[in-house]
Structures are given as C-alpha cells and as structure tokens.
Coordinates of N, CA and C in Angstrom, one line a residue:
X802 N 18.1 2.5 20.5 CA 18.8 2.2 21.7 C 19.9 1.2 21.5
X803 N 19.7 0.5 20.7 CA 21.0 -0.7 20.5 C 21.8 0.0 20.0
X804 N 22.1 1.4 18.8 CA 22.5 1.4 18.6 C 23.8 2.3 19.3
X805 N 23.0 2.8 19.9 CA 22.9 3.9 21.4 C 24.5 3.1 22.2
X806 N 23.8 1.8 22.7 CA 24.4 1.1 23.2 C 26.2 0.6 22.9
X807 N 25.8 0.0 21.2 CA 27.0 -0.3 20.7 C 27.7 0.7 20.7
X808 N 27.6 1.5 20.0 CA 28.2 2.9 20.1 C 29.1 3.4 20.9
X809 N 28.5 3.2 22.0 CA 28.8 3.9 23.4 C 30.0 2.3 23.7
X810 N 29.4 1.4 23.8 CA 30.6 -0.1 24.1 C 31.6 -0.1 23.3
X811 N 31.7 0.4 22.4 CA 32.7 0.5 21.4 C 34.0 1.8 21.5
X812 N 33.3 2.4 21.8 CA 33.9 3.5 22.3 C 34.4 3.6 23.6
X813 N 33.7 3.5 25.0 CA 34.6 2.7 25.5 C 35.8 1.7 25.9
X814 N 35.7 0.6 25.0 CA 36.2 -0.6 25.0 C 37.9 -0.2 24.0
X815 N 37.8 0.9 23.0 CA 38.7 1.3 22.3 C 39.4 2.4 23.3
X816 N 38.9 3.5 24.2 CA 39.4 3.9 25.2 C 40.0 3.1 26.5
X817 N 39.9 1.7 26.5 CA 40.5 1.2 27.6 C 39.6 1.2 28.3
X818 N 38.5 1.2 28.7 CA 37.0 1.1 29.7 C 36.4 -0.4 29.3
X819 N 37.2 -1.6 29.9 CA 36.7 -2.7 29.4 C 35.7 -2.8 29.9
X820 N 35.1 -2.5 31.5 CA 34.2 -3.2 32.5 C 33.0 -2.2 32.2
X821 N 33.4 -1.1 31.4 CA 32.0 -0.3 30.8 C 31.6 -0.8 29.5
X822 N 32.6 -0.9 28.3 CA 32.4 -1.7 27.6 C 31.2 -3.1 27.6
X823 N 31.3 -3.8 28.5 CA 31.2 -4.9 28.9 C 29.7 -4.6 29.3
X824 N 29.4 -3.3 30.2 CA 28.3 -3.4 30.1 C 27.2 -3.1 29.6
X825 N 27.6 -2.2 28.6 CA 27.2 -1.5 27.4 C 26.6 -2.3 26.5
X826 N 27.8 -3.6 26.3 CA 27.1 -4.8 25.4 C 26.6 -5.8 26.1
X827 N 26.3 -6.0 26.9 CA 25.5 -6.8 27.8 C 23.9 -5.8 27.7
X828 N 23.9 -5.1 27.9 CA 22.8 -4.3 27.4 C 22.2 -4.6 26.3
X829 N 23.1 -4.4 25.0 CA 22.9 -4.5 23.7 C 21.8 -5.9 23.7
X830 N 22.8 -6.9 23.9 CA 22.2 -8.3 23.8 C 20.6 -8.2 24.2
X831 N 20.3 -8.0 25.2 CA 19.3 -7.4 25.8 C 17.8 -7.2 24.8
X832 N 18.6 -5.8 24.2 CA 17.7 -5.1 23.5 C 16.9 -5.9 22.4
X833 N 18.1 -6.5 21.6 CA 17.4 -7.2 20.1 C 17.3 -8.3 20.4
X834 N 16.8 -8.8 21.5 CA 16.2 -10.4 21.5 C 15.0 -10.7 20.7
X835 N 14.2 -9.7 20.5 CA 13.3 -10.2 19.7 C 13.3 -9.8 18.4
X836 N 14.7 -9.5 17.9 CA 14.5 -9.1 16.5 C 14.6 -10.3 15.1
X837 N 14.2 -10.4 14.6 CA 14.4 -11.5 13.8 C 15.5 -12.6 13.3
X838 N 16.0 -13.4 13.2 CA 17.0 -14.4 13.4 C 17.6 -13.6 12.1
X839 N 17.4 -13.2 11.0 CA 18.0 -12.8 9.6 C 18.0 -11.2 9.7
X840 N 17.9 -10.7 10.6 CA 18.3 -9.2 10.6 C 20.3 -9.5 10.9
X841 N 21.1 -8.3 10.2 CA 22.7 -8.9 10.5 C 22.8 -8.1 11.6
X842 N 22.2 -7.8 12.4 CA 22.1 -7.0 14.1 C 22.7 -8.0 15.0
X843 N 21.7 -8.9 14.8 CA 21.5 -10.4 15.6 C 23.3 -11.0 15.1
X844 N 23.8 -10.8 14.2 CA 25.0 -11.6 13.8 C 26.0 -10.4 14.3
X845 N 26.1 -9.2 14.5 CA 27.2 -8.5 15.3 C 26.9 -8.8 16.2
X846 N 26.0 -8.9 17.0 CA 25.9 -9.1 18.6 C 26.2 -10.4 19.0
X847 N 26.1 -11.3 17.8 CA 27.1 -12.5 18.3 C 28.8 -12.2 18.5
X848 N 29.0 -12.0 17.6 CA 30.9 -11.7 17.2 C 31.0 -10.9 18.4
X849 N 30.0 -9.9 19.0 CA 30.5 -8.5 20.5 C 30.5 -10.0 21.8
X850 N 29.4 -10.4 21.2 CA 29.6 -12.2 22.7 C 30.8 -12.8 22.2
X851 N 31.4 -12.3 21.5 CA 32.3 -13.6 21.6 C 33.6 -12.6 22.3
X852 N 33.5 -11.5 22.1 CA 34.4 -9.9 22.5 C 34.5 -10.4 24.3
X853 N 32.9 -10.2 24.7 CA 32.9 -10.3 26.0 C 33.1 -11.8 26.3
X854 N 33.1 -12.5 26.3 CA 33.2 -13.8 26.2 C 35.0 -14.0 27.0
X855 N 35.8 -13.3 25.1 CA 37.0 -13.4 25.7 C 37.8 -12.2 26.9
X856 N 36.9 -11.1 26.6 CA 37.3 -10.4 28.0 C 37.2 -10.5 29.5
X857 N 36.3 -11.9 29.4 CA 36.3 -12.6 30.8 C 36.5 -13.6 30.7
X858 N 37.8 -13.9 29.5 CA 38.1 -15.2 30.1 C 37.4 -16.8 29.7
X859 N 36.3 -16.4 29.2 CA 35.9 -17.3 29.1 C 36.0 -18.4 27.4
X860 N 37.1 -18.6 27.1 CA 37.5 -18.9 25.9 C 36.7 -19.6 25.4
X861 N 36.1 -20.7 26.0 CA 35.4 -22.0 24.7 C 34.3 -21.5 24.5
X862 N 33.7 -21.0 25.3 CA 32.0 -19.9 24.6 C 32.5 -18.6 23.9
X863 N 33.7 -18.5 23.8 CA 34.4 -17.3 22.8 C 34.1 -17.9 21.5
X864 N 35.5 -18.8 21.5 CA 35.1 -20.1 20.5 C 34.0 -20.3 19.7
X865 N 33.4 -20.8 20.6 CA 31.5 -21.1 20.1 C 31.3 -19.9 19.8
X866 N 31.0 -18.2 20.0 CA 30.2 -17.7 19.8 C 30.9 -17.4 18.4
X867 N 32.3 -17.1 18.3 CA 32.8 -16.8 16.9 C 32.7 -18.1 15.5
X868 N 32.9 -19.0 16.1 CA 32.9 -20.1 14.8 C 31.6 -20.2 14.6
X869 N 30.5 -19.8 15.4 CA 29.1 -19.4 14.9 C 28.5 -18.2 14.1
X870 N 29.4 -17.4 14.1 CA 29.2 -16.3 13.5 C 29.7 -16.0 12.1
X871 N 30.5 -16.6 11.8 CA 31.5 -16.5 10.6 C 29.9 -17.1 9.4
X872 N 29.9 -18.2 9.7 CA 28.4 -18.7 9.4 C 27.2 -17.7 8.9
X873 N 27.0 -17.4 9.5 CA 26.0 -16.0 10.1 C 26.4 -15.1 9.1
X874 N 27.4 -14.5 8.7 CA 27.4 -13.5 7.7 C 26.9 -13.9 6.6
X875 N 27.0 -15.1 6.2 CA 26.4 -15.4 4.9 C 24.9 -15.2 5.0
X876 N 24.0 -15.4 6.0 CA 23.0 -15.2 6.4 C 22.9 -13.9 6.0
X877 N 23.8 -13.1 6.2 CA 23.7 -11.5 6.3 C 23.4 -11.4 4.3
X878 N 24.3 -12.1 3.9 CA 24.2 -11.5 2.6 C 23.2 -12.1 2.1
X879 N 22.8 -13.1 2.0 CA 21.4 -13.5 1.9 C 19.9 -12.9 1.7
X880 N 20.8 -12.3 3.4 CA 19.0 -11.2 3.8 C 19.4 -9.6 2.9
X881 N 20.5 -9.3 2.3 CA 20.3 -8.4 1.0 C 19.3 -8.7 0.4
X882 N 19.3 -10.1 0.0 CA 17.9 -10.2 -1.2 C 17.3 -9.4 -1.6
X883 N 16.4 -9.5 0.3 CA 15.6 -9.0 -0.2 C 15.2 -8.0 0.5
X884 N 16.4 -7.0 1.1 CA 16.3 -6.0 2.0 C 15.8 -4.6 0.6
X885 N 15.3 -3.8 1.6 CA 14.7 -2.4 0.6 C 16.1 -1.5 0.6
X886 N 16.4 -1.5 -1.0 CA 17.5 -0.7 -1.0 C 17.0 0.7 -1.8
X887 N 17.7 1.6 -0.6 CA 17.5 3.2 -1.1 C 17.9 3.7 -2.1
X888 N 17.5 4.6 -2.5 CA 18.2 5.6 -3.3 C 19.1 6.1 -3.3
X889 N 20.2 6.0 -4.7 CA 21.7 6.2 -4.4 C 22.1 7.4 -5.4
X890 N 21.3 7.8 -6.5 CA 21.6 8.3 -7.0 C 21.6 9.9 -7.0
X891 N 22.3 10.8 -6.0 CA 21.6 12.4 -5.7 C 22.4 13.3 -6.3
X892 N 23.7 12.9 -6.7 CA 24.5 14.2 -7.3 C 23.8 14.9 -8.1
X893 N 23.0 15.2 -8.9 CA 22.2 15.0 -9.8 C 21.0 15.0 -10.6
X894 N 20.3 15.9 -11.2 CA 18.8 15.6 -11.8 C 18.7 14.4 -12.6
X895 N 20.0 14.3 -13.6 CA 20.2 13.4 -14.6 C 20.8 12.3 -14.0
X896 N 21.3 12.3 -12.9 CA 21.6 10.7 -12.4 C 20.2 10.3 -11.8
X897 N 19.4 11.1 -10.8 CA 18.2 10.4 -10.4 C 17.2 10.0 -11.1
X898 N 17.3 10.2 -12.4 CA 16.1 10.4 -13.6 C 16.8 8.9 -14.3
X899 N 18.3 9.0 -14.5 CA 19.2 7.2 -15.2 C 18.5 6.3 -14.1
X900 N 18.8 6.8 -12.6 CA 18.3 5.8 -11.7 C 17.0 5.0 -11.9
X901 N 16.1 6.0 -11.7 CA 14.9 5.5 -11.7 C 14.1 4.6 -13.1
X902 N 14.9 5.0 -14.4 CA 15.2 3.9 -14.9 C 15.4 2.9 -15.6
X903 N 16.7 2.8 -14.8 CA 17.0 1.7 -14.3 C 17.1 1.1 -12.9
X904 N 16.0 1.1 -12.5 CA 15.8 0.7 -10.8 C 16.6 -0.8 -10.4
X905 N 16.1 -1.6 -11.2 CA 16.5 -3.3 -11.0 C 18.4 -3.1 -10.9
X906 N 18.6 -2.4 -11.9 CA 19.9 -2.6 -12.4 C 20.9 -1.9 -10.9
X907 N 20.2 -0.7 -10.8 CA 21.2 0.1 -9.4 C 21.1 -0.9 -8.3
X908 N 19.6 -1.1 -8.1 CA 19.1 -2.2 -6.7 C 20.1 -3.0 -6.7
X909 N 20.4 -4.1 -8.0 CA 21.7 -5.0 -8.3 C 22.8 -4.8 -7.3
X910 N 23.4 -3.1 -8.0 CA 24.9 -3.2 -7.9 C 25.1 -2.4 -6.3
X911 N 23.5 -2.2 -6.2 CA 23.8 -1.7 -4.0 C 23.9 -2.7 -3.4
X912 N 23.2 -4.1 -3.6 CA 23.5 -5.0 -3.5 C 24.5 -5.7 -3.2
X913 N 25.3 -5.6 -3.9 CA 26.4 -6.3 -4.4 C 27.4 -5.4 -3.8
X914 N 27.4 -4.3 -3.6 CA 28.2 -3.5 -2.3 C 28.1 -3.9 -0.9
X915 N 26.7 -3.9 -1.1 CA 26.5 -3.8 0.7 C 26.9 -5.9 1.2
X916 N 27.3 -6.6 0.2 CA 28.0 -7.9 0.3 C 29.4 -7.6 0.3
X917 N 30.1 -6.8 -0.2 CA 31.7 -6.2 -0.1 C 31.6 -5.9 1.6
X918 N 30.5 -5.0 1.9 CA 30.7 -4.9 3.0 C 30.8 -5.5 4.0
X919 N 29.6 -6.7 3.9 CA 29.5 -7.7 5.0 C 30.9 -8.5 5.3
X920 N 31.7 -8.8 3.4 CA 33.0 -9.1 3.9 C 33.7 -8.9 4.8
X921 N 33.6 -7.2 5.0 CA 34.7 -6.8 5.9 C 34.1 -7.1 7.1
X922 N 33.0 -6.8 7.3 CA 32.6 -7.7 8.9 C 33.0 -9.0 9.3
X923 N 32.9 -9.3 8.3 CA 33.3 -11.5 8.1 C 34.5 -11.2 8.8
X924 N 35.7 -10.3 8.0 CA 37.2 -10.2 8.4 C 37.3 -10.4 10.0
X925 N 36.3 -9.2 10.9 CA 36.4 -8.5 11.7 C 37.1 -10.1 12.6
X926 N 35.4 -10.8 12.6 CA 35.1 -12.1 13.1 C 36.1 -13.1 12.8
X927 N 36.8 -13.1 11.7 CA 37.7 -14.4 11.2 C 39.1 -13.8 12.4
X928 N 39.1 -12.8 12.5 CA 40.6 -11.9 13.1 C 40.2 -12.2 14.4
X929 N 38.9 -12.1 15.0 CA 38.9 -12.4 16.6 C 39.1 -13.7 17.0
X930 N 38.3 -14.6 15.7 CA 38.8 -15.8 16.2 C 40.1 -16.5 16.0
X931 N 40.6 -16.2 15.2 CA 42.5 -16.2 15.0 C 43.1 -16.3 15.8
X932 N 42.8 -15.3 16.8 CA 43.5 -14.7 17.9 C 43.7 -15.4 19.3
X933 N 42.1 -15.9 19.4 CA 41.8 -16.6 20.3 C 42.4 -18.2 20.0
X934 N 42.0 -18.7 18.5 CA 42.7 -19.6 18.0 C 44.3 -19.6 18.8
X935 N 45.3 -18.9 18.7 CA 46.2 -18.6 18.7 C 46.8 -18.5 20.4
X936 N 45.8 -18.0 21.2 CA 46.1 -17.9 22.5 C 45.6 -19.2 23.0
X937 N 45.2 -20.2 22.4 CA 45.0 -21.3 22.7 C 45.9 -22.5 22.5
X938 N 47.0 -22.1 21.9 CA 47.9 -22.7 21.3 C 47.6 -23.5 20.1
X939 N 46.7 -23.2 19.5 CA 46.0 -23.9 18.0 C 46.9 -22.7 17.0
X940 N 48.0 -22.4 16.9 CA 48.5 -21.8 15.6 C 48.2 -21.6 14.4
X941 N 47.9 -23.0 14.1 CA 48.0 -23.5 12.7 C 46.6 -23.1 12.2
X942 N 45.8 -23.2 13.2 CA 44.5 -23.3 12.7 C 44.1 -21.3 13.2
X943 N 45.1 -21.0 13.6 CA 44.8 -19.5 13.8 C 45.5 -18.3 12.7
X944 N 46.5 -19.0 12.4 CA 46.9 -18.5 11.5 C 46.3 -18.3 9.7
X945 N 45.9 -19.6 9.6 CA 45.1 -19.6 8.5 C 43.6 -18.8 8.8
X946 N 42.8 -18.8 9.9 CA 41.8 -17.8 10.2 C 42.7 -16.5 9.6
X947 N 43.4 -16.2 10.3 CA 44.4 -14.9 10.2 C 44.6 -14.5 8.7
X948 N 45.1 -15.1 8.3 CA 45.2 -15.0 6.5 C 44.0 -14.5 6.0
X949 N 42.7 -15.7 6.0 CA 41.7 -15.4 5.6 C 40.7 -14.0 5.9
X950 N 41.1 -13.5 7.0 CA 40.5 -11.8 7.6 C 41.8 -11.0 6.9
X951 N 42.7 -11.1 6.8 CA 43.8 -10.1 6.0 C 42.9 -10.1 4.4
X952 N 42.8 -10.8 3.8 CA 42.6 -11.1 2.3 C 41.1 -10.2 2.0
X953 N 40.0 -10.8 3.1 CA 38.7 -10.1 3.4 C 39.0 -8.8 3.7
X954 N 39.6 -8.2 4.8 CA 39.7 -6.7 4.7 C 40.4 -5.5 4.1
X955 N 41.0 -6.5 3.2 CA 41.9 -5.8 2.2 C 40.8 -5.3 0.4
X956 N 40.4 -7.1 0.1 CA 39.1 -6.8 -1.1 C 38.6 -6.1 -0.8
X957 N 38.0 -5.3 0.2 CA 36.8 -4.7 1.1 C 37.2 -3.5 1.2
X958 N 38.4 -3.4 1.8 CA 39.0 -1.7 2.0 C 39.5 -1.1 2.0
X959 N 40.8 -1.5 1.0 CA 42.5 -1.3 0.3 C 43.2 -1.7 1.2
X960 N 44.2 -1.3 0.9 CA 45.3 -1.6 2.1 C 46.1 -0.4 3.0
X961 N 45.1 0.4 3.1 CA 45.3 1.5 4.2 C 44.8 1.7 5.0
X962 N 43.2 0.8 5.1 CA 42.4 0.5 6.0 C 43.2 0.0 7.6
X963 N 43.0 0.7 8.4 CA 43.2 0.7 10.2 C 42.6 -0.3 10.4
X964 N 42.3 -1.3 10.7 CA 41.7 -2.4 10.9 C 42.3 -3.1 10.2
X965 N 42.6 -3.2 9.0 CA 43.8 -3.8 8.5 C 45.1 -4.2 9.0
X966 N 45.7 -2.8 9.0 CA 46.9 -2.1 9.7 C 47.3 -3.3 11.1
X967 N 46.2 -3.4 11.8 CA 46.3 -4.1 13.0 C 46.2 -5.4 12.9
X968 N 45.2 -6.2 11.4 CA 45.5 -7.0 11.7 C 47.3 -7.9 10.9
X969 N 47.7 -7.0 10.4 CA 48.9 -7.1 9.8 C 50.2 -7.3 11.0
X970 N 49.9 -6.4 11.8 CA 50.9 -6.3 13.1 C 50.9 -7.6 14.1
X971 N 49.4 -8.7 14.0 CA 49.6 -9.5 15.1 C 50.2 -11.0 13.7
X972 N 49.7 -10.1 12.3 CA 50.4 -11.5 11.6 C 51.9 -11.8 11.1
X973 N 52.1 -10.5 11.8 CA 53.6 -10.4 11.8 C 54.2 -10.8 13.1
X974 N 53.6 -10.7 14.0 CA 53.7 -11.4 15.1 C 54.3 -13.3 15.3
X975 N 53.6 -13.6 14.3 CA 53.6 -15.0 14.0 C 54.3 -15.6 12.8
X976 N 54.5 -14.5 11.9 CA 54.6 -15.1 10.3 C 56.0 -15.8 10.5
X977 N 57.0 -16.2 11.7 CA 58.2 -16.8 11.6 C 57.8 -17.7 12.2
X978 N 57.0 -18.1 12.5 CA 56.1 -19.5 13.2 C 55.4 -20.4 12.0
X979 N 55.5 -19.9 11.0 CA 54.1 -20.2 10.0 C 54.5 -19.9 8.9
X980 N 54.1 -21.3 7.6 CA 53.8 -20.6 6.6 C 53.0 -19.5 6.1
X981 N 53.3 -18.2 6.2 CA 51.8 -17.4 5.9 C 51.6 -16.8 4.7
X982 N 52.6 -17.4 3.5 CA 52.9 -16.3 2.4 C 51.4 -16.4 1.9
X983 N 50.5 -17.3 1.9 CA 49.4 -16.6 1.2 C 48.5 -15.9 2.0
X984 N 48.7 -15.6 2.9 CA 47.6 -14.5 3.5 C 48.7 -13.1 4.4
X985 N 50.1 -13.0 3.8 CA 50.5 -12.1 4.1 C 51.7 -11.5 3.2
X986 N 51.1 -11.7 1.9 CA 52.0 -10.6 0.4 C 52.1 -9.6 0.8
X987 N 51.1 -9.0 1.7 CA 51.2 -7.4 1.4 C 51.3 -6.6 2.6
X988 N 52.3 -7.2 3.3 CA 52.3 -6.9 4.9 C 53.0 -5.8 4.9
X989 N 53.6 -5.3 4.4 CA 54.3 -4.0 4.0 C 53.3 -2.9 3.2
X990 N 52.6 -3.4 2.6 CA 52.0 -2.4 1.4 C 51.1 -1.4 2.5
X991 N 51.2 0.0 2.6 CA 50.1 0.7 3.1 C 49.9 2.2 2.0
X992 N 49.8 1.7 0.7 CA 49.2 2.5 0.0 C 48.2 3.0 -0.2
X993 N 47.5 4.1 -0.7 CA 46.8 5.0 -1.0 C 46.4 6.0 0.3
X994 N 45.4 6.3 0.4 CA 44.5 7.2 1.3 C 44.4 6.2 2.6
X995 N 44.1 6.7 3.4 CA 43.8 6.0 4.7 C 42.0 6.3 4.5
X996 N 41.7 4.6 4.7 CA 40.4 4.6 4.9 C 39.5 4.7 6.1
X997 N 38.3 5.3 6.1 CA 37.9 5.2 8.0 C 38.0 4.1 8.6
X998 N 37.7 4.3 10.3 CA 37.5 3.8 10.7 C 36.0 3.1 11.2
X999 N 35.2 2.0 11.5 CA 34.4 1.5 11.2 C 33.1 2.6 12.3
X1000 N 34.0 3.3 13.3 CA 33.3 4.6 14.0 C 32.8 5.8 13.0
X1001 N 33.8 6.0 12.3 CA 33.8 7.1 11.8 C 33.1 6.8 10.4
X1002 N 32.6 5.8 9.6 CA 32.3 5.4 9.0 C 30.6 5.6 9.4
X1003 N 30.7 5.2 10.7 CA 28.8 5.2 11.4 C 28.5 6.3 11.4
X1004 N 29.4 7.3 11.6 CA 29.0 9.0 12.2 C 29.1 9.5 10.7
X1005 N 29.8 9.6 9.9 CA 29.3 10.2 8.7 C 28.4 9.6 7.8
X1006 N 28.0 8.1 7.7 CA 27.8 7.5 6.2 C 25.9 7.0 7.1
X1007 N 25.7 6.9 7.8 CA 24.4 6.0 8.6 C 23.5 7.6 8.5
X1008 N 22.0 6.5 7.8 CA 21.0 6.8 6.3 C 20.1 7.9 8.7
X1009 N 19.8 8.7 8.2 CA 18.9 9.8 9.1 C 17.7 9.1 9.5
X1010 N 16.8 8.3 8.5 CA 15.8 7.1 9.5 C 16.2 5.6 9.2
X1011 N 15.4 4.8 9.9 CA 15.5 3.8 10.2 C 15.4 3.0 9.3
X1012 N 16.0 2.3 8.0 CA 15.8 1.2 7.7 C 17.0 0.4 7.3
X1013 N 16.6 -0.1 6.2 CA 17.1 -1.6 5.8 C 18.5 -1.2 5.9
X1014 N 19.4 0.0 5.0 CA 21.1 0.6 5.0 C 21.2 0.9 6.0
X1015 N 20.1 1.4 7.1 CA 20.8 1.6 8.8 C 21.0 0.6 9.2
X1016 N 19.9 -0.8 9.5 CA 20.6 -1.6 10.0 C 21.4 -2.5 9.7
X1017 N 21.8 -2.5 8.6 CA 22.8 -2.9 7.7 C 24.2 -2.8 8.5
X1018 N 24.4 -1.5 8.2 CA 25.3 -0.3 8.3 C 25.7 -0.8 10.1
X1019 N 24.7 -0.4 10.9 CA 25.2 -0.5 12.3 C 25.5 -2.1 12.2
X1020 N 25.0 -2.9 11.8 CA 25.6 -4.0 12.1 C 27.0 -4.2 12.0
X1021 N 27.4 -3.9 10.4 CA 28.8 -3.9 10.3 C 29.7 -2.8 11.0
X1022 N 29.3 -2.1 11.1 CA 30.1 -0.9 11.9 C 30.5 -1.0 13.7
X1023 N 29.3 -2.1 13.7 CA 29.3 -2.5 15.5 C 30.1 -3.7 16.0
X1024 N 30.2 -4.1 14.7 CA 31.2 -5.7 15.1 C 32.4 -5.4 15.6
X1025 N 32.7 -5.7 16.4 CA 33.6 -4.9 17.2 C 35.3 -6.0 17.1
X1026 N 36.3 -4.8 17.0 CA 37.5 -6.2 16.8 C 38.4 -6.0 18.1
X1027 N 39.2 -7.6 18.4 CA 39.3 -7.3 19.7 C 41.0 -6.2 19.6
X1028 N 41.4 -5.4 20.3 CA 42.2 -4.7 20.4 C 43.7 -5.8 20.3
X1029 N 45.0 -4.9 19.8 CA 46.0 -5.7 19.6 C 46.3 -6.1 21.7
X1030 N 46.3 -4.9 22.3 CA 46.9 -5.0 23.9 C 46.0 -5.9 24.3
X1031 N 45.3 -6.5 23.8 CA 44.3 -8.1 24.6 C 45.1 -8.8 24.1

C-alpha cells in the first residue's frame, strides 16, 4: 500500500495535482508508522514531509524535516550491512555457478551499489533543501547544498540523468550570484544516453516480491524532488 501510495503522489504531484499529491503522501506517512526506524522507507517519507511541508508553506518544518534527513541516508547505507541481498547473477549458467562461489564477494559489490544509489537519493534531499535554503534568502548556504546534490547525482547517474538536468537549470539560476565553480564544471555537459527517470526506474527495475532490493528500491525511487515551477 505505501508503495501504492507514493506512486500514485508522485505521479500526481509531477502532473500538477498538488492537493492530490498531498494527499496521497499524507496517507503514505500513515502507513509506515510502525516500520522500523532503519528501514530507508522511514527516510523517504521524511524528505516527501519536507515536499509537503514546503507545498503548504510551511518552511521551517520543511527545514527541519530536510536537514533531518540528509542524516538519515547514512542510516540507509548502514542498514545495507546487513540487508539480504539477492541474486544478481542470471545471464547465465556460468555466471550463476561464479556467483554462488563467490557469494561474500558479489554480496560485497551489491552492496556497494545499492550505496551509489542511496547517494542519489542523498542528492534528491540536498536539492530540496537548497531550494528552500534559497527561497529563504540563505544563498550562500543554499547554493553550497546545491553544489553538493549536482556532484551526488552526477557520481550516481552520469550526466544525462533528468534529475540532474533540473538540478543544473535552478544552478544556473544563481551561479552569477555565487561562487559555484566547484559544484557547477559541468553545467553544460549532457553526454551519453539519457538515464531513467526515478518512475521509470520503479516500473521496470523493482524485484516481483517483497524484500530487502524492493524496499530499498521504493525508498529511493519515492523520494520525491521538488519540481523547478515551485
């Protein structure tokens, strides 16, 4: 159902249906109250409070919910430890036969992905609070967030990644206000392939039952960024 939820608020919210949006994740929150403080569910649904937060206006619990969350992702990678990671190896008789193994070794380097990924969630969150930074008249301290989510969604997703793309446009917004040469070299660059987007990433790539890579996966896929027209 949460994920039911995000899904649906997400989709909305990117269609311009803020007041459905809105209630979609108000739902959400709802649902995972009792899920465990170190599941990274609990840490998108902070960063979507800080969404709703600033779509009503309500900036300094925006504030609070994002500068609390940035936090939180480390939590996320953390709870990798010791999350059950699936089986990656299927091309293959002879890849699933190397896998098995070497189990510790694959487990390792899924690992160590599925922390590339949480980066880009980190990004999502460093960019909403930039923003908000920024509509606050804190610049200085929004623009350096701003740098730091360009740098994160770039390691994480090249530089053709849509999510990127946008946050490039609000840093160009500002970069004659600001020193920003270190978190904006590559404001121009939109090489290679165009990467998904964090929807389309849920609908093709999220595991058919329920575990540890699903809720992984929806967490980062649900953190929601705030649109450039806010």
């Amino acid at each position: 159902q949460w994920e039911t939820l995000c899904y649906e608020a997400q989709r909305a919210y990117l269609g311009g249906n803020t007041d459905q949006a809105i209630r979609h994740w108000e739902d959400s929150f709802k649902v995972l109250k009792d899920i465990p403080e170190g599941d990274p569910r609990n840490i998108a649904n902070q960063n979507n409070a800080g969404v709703v937060y600033f779509l009503t206006n309500t900036f300094d619990q925006c504030v609070r919910a994002l500068s609390q969350t940035i936090p939180g992702w480390q939590n996320a990678r953390n709870w990798t430890q010791s999350m059950t990671v699936d089986g990656t190896a299927k091309s293959s008789l002879f890849h699933q036969r190397l896998e098995s193994r070497h189990q510790d070794s694959f487990n390792d380097l899924s690992r160590e992905r599925y922390r590339q990924w949480i980066d880009g969630a980190e990004s999502i969150t460093a960019f909403n609070l930039a923003v908000v930074q920024i509509r606050q008249n804190k610049k200085a301290e929004g623009i350096r967030q701003l740098s730091n989510a360009l740098k994160l969604r770039e390691q994480t997703f090249g530089p053709a990644n849509p999510e990127l793309s946008l946050m490039r446009k609000v840093m160009a917004q500002y970069a004659e206000e600001a020193d920003t040469t270190a978190g904006n070299e590559n404001t121009g660059k939109t090489e290679g392939r165009r990467t998904r987007s964090a929807l389309e990433r849920w609908e093709t790539d999220r595991p058919h039952e329920m575990n540890d890579t699903r809720r992984l996966l929806s967490a980062l896929c649900f953190t929601t960024m705030l649109c450039e027209s806010d």
